[in-house]
XYZ file of C-alpha atoms in Angstrom:
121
model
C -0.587 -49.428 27.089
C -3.430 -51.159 25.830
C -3.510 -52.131 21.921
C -6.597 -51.344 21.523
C -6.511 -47.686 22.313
C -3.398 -47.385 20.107
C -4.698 -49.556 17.676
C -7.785 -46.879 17.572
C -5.646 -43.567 17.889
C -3.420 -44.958 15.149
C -6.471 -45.203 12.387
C -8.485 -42.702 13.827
C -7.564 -39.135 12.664
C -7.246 -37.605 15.596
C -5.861 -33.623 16.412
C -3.938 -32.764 19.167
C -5.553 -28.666 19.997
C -3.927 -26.717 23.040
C -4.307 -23.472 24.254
C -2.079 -21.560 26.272
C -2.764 -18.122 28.735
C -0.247 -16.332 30.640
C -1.522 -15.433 34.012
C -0.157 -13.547 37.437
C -2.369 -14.100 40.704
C -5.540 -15.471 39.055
C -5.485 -12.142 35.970
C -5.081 -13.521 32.661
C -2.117 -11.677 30.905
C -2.032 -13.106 27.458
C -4.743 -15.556 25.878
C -5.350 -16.827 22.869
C -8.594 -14.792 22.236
C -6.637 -11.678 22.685
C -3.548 -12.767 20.530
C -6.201 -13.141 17.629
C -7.487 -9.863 18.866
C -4.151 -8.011 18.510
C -4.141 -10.119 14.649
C -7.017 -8.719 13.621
C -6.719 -5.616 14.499
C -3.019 -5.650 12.818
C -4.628 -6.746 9.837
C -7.760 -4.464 9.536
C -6.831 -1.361 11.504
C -9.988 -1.464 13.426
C -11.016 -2.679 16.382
C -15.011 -2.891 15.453
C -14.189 -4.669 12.681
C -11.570 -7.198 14.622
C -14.522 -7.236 17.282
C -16.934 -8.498 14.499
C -14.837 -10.924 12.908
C -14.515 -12.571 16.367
C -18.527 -11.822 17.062
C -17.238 -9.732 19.891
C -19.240 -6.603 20.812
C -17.125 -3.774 20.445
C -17.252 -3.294 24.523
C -15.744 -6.960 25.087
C -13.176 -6.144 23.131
C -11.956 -3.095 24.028
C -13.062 -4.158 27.627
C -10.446 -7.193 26.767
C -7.115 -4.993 25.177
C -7.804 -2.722 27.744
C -7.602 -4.916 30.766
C -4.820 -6.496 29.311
C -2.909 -3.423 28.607
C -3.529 -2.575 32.383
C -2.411 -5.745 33.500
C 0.795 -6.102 31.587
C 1.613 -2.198 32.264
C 2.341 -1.348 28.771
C 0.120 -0.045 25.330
C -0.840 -2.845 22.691
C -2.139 -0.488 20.739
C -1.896 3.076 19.659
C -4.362 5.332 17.750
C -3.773 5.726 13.971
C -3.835 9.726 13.230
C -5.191 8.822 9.574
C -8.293 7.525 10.009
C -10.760 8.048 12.649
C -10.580 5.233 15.366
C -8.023 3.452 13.519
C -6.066 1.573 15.502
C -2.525 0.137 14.621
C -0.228 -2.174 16.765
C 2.545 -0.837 19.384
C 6.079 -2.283 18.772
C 5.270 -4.564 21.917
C 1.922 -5.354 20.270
C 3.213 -6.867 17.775
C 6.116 -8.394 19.526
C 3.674 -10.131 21.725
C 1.998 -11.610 18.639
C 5.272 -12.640 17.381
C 6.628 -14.239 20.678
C 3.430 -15.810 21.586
C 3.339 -17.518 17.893
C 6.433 -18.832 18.579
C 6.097 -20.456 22.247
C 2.458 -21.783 20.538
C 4.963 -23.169 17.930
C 7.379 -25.226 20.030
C 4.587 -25.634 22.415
C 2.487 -27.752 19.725
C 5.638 -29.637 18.329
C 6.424 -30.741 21.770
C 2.850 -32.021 22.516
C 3.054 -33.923 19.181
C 5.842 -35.588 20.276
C 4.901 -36.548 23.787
C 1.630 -38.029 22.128
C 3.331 -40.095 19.911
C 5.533 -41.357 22.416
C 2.925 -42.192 25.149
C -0.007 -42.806 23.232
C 1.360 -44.398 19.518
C 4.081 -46.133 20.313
């Protein structure tokens, strides 16, 4: 590899971003946007005010959970009885959250790696 690119990757300070969606036959299962969705609404109990945070209208997001729900066949979400359109997270709601943290974990460690190998070194 040329020096001069490592050279300039070396003192530059450079971040390696990725993204990763789950898809079957062109639907999007799982993105990122709805992974900080599904944290939001975790966090806040609402989905207008996890829409908001995002600057989502409160149609694209439920537009989003719900196609996703339909696509994956299960319920991210289920209504909280104790407060009017409250929403908390399913078990696999927040097992998607947890899993997908994870594979974005190893997925970013790996990506380090393989750009210090091919690019820095």
């Amino acid at each position: 590899m040329s020096s001069i690119l490592q050279d300039k990757l070396k003192t530059c300070n450079h971040q390696l971003k990725i993204k990763v969606w789950l898809t079957s036959q062109d639907q999007t299962l799982i993105s990122p946007g709805l992974v900080e969705l599904l944290c939001l609404i975790n966090a806040q109990g609402s989905l207008q005010s996890a829409a908001k945070q995002l600057s989502w209208s409160y149609r694209m997001a439920w537009g989003r959970l719900r196609k996703a729900e339909e696509h994956l066949g299960f319920s991210l979400v289920e209504k909280h009885s104790g407060n009017k359109g409250g929403l908390v997270l399913s078990q696999a709601g927040l097992e998607l959250i947890e899993k997908y943290q994870a594979l974005m974990k190893n997925v970013q460690l790996f990506a380090e790696e393989q750009m210090k190998n091919l690019f820095l070194s």
